PDB file of C-alpha atoms in Angstrom:
ATOM      1  CA  GLU Z   1     102.748 -72.656 263.873  1.00  0.00           C
ATOM      2  CA  PHE Z   2     103.950 -69.841 266.176  1.00  0.00           C
ATOM      3  CA  PHE Z   3     102.089 -67.151 264.228  1.00  0.00           C
ATOM      4  CA  ALA Z   4      98.941 -69.270 263.825  1.00  0.00           C
ATOM      5  CA  LYS Z   5      98.606 -69.984 267.557  1.00  0.00           C
ATOM      6  CA  CYS Z   6      99.831 -66.723 269.063  1.00  0.00           C
ATOM      7  CA  PHE Z   7      98.334 -64.067 266.831  1.00  0.00           C
ATOM      8  CA  LEU Z   8      94.675 -64.752 266.208  1.00  0.00           C
ATOM      9  CA  SER Z   9      94.080 -61.935 263.724  1.00  0.00           C
ATOM     10  CA  LEU Z  10      96.410 -63.412 261.098  1.00  0.00           C
ATOM     11  CA  ASP Z  11      96.216 -65.656 258.119  1.00  0.00           C
ATOM     12  CA  PRO Z  12      99.261 -67.652 259.190  1.00  0.00           C
ATOM     13  CA  PRO Z  13     102.137 -67.968 256.740  1.00  0.00           C
ATOM     14  CA  GLU Z  14     102.662 -71.335 255.101  1.00  0.00           C
ATOM     15  CA  SER Z  15     106.390 -70.817 254.636  1.00  0.00           C
ATOM     16  CA  LEU Z  16     109.184 -68.718 256.063  1.00  0.00           C
ATOM     17  CA  SER Z  17     109.594 -66.858 252.763  1.00  0.00           C
ATOM     18  CA  GLU Z  18     106.078 -65.428 253.167  1.00  0.00           C
ATOM     19  CA  LEU Z  19     107.499 -63.352 256.027  1.00  0.00           C
ATOM     20  CA  SER Z  20     110.090 -61.623 253.820  1.00  0.00           C
ATOM     21  CA  ASP Z  21     107.883 -58.567 253.207  1.00  0.00           C
ATOM     22  CA  GLY Z  22     107.293 -57.895 256.925  1.00  0.00           C
ATOM     23  CA  VAL Z  23     103.497 -57.652 256.590  1.00  0.00           C
ATOM     24  CA  VAL Z  24     102.544 -60.687 258.713  1.00  0.00           C
ATOM     25  CA  MET Z  25     105.031 -59.755 261.430  1.00  0.00           C
ATOM     26  CA  PHE Z  26     103.761 -56.161 261.480  1.00  0.00           C
ATOM     27  CA  GLN Z  27     100.170 -57.407 261.794  1.00  0.00           C
ATOM     28  CA  ALA Z  28     101.193 -59.807 264.569  1.00  0.00           C
ATOM     29  CA  LEU Z  29     102.960 -57.078 266.492  1.00  0.00           C
ATOM     30  CA  SER Z  30      99.944 -54.792 266.177  1.00  0.00           C
ATOM     31  CA  GLU Z  31      98.238 -57.208 268.619  1.00  0.00           C
ATOM     32  CA  ILE Z  32     100.999 -56.344 271.103  1.00  0.00           C
ATOM     33  CA  SER Z  33     101.211 -52.578 270.534  1.00  0.00           C
ATOM     34  CA  MET Z  34      99.194 -50.749 267.905  1.00  0.00           C
ATOM     35  CA  ASP Z  35     101.042 -47.569 268.895  1.00  0.00           C
ATOM     36  CA  HIS Z  36     104.342 -49.044 267.713  1.00  0.00           C
ATOM     37  CA  PHE Z  37     103.105 -51.338 264.952  1.00  0.00           C
ATOM     38  CA  ASP Z  38     100.306 -49.798 262.914  1.00  0.00           C
ATOM     39  CA  PRO Z  39      99.958 -52.175 259.945  1.00  0.00           C
ATOM     40  CA  THR Z  40      98.445 -49.431 257.789  1.00  0.00           C
ATOM     41  CA  SER Z  41     101.839 -47.682 257.789  1.00  0.00           C
ATOM     42  CA  ILE Z  42     103.515 -50.247 255.499  1.00  0.00           C
ATOM     43  CA  THR Z  43     103.100 -51.510 251.932  1.00  0.00           C
ATOM     44  CA  HIS Z  44     100.867 -54.580 251.877  1.00  0.00           C
ATOM     45  CA  GLU Z  45     101.198 -55.515 248.220  1.00  0.00           C
ATOM     46  CA  ALA Z  46     104.961 -55.496 247.711  1.00  0.00           C
ATOM     47  CA  GLY Z  47     104.860 -58.528 245.408  1.00  0.00           C
ATOM     48  CA  ASP Z  48     108.346 -59.284 244.096  1.00  0.00           C
ATOM     49  CA  ASN Z  49     109.545 -55.722 244.626  1.00  0.00           C
ATOM     50  CA  TRP Z  50     112.456 -56.273 247.004  1.00  0.00           C
ATOM     51  CA  ALA Z  51     112.888 -52.523 247.614  1.00  0.00           C
ATOM     52  CA  LEU Z  52     109.342 -52.255 249.028  1.00  0.00           C
ATOM     53  CA  LYS Z  53     109.890 -55.424 251.078  1.00  0.00           C
ATOM     54  CA  ALA Z  54     113.149 -53.989 252.426  1.00  0.00           C
ATOM     55  CA  ALA Z  55     111.420 -50.718 253.345  1.00  0.00           C
ATOM     56  CA  ASN Z  56     108.785 -52.681 255.294  1.00  0.00           C
ATOM     57  CA  LEU Z  57     111.425 -54.762 257.072  1.00  0.00           C
ATOM     58  CA  ARG Z  58     113.502 -51.683 257.921  1.00  0.00           C
ATOM     59  CA  LYS Z  59     110.438 -49.979 259.427  1.00  0.00           C
ATOM     60  CA  LEU Z  60     109.563 -53.182 261.304  1.00  0.00           C
ATOM     61  CA  VAL Z  61     113.041 -53.526 262.832  1.00  0.00           C
ATOM     62  CA  ARG Z  62     113.247 -49.818 263.724  1.00  0.00           C
ATOM     63  CA  ASN Z  63     109.828 -49.998 265.383  1.00  0.00           C
ATOM     64  CA  LEU Z  64     110.888 -53.159 267.222  1.00  0.00           C
ATOM     65  CA  GLN Z  65     113.979 -51.315 268.422  1.00  0.00           C
ATOM     66  CA  ASP Z  66     111.825 -48.462 269.754  1.00  0.00           C
ATOM     67  CA  TYR Z  67     109.407 -50.929 271.371  1.00  0.00           C
ATOM     68  CA  TYR Z  68     112.235 -52.909 273.001  1.00  0.00           C
ATOM     69  CA  HIS Z  69     113.789 -49.730 274.401  1.00  0.00           C
ATOM     70  CA  ASP Z  70     110.590 -47.862 275.342  1.00  0.00           C
ATOM     71  CA  GLU Z  71     108.401 -50.686 276.642  1.00  0.00           C
ATOM     72  CA  LEU Z  72     110.577 -53.701 277.434  1.00  0.00           C
ATOM     73  CA  ASN Z  73     113.819 -52.045 278.560  1.00  0.00           C
ATOM     74  CA  LYS Z  74     115.645 -54.615 276.431  1.00  0.00           C
ATOM     75  CA  ASP Z  75     118.164 -54.439 273.642  1.00  0.00           C
ATOM     76  CA  ALA Z  76     119.171 -56.666 270.748  1.00  0.00           C
ATOM     77  CA  ASP Z  77     121.531 -56.506 267.783  1.00  0.00           C
ATOM     78  CA  PHE Z  78     119.216 -54.349 265.696  1.00  0.00           C
ATOM     79  CA  GLU Z  79     122.030 -52.807 263.655  1.00  0.00           C
ATOM     80  CA  SER Z  80     123.205 -56.204 262.427  1.00  0.00           C
ATOM     81  CA  ILE Z  81     119.662 -57.148 261.411  1.00  0.00           C
ATOM     82  CA  LEU Z  82     119.184 -53.790 259.678  1.00  0.00           C
ATOM     83  CA  SER Z  83     122.433 -54.222 257.761  1.00  0.00           C
ATOM     84  CA  ASN Z  84     121.071 -57.467 256.249  1.00  0.00           C
ATOM     85  CA  VAL Z  85     117.569 -56.223 255.408  1.00  0.00           C
ATOM     86  CA  ASN Z  86     118.202 -55.897 251.666  1.00  0.00           C
ATOM     87  CA  ASP Z  87     119.440 -59.499 251.421  1.00  0.00           C
ATOM     88  CA  THR Z  88     116.534 -60.694 253.536  1.00  0.00           C
ATOM     89  CA  ALA Z  89     114.063 -58.924 251.223  1.00  0.00           C
ATOM     90  CA  LYS Z  90     115.803 -59.886 247.940  1.00  0.00           C
ATOM     91  CA  ASP Z  91     116.469 -63.536 248.658  1.00  0.00           C
ATOM     92  CA  SER Z  92     113.915 -64.334 251.392  1.00  0.00           C
ATOM     93  CA  ASP Z  93     117.021 -65.153 253.440  1.00  0.00           C
ATOM     94  CA  PRO Z  94     115.961 -67.625 256.155  1.00  0.00           C
ATOM     95  CA  ASP Z  95     118.592 -66.433 258.648  1.00  0.00           C
ATOM     96  CA  GLY Z  96     117.523 -62.814 258.257  1.00  0.00           C
ATOM     97  CA  ILE Z  97     113.839 -63.695 258.576  1.00  0.00           C
ATOM     98  CA  LEU Z  98     114.464 -65.875 261.635  1.00  0.00           C
ATOM     99  CA  ALA Z  99     116.419 -63.089 263.328  1.00  0.00           C
ATOM    100  CA  ILE Z 100     113.356 -60.845 263.046  1.00  0.00           C
ATOM    101  CA  VAL Z 101     110.947 -63.644 264.060  1.00  0.00           C
ATOM    102  CA  GLU Z 102     113.075 -64.094 267.171  1.00  0.00           C
ATOM    103  CA  LEU Z 103     112.589 -60.408 268.031  1.00  0.00           C
ATOM    104  CA  VAL Z 104     108.826 -60.782 267.503  1.00  0.00           C
ATOM    105  CA  ALA Z 105     108.690 -63.853 269.740  1.00  0.00           C
ATOM    106  CA  VAL Z 106     110.664 -62.197 272.531  1.00  0.00           C
ATOM    107  CA  ALA Z 107     108.368 -59.169 272.282  1.00  0.00           C
ATOM    108  CA  ALA Z 108     105.331 -61.460 272.659  1.00  0.00           C
ATOM    109  CA  ILE Z 109     106.649 -63.231 275.749  1.00  0.00           C
ATOM    110  CA  SER Z 110     107.965 -60.020 277.328  1.00  0.00           C
ATOM    111  CA  CYS Z 111     105.095 -57.603 276.691  1.00  0.00           C
ATOM    112  CA  GLU Z 112     102.537 -56.409 279.216  1.00  0.00           C
ATOM    113  CA  ASP Z 113     100.034 -59.039 277.971  1.00  0.00           C
ATOM    114  CA  ARG Z 114     102.625 -61.839 277.968  1.00  0.00           C
ATOM    115  CA  GLU Z 115     100.294 -64.222 279.811  1.00  0.00           C
ATOM    116  CA  VAL Z 116      97.889 -64.139 276.867  1.00  0.00           C
ATOM    117  CA  PHE Z 117     100.656 -64.971 274.379  1.00  0.00           C
ATOM    118  CA  VAL Z 118     102.309 -67.583 276.587  1.00  0.00           C
ATOM    119  CA  ASN Z 119      98.945 -69.314 277.052  1.00  0.00           C
ATOM    120  CA  ARG Z 120      98.404 -69.296 273.296  1.00  0.00           C
ATOM    121  CA  MET Z 121     101.888 -70.748 272.786  1.00  0.00           C
ATOM    122  CA  ARG Z 122     100.881 -73.693 274.930  1.00  0.00           C
ATOM    123  CA  GLU Z 123      98.647 -74.689 272.010  1.00  0.00           C
ATOM    124  CA  ILE Z 124     101.713 -75.279 269.821  1.00  0.00           C
ATOM    125  CA  SER Z 125     102.338 -78.958 269.180  1.00  0.00           C
ATOM    126  CA  GLU Z 126     104.783 -80.563 271.590  1.00  0.00           C
ATOM    127  CA  GLU Z 127     107.386 -81.202 268.887  1.00  0.00           C
ATOM    128  CA  ASN Z 128     107.274 -77.628 267.576  1.00  0.00           C
ATOM    129  CA  LEU Z 129     107.104 -76.180 271.085  1.00  0.00           C
ATOM    130  CA  GLY Z 130     110.410 -77.831 272.005  1.00  0.00           C
ATOM    131  CA  GLU Z 131     112.083 -76.393 268.913  1.00  0.00           C
ATOM    132  CA  PHE Z 132     110.507 -73.008 269.602  1.00  0.00           C
ATOM    133  CA  GLN Z 133     111.737 -72.962 273.200  1.00  0.00           C
ATOM    134  CA  MET Z 134     115.297 -73.703 272.031  1.00  0.00           C
ATOM    135  CA  PHE Z 135     114.950 -70.914 269.471  1.00  0.00           C
ATOM    136  CA  LEU Z 136     113.786 -68.447 272.133  1.00  0.00           C
ATOM    137  CA  LYS Z 137     116.610 -69.282 274.537  1.00  0.00           C
ATOM    138  CA  GLY Z 138     118.981 -67.941 271.905  1.00  0.00           C
ATOM    139  CA  GLY Z 139     117.103 -64.620 271.819  1.00  0.00           C
ATOM    140  CA  MET Z 140     116.813 -63.893 275.503  1.00  0.00           C
TER     141      MET Z 140
END
């Protein structure tokens, strides 16, 4: 529900595994900073090719790292996430995907246009919003 409410340009994913190629997250982040997250710079049709998925995820995490440092003056455990990218891409590892989703969410609520994203998040159902808030507290 987070992606559906916060990022209006997306076809929201129906499952967490749909995020394992990085495409939806890259498109979402392009609403925050096209300079850092140009969705034309990644492979959109990776299919079951885990190597292409991993390349997308690696680029996504590296660009997030640059964005966090350059724009947000924040840091996170990017190296740990990068070290698990192959497993995340191969197995659609939920923990690996959630670690990246957490970075995306923190970027949305910390960016220059945070009010826009926070207001959109208020549209998330009460039950999911509570879970999402707990999730974010771990990432901040």
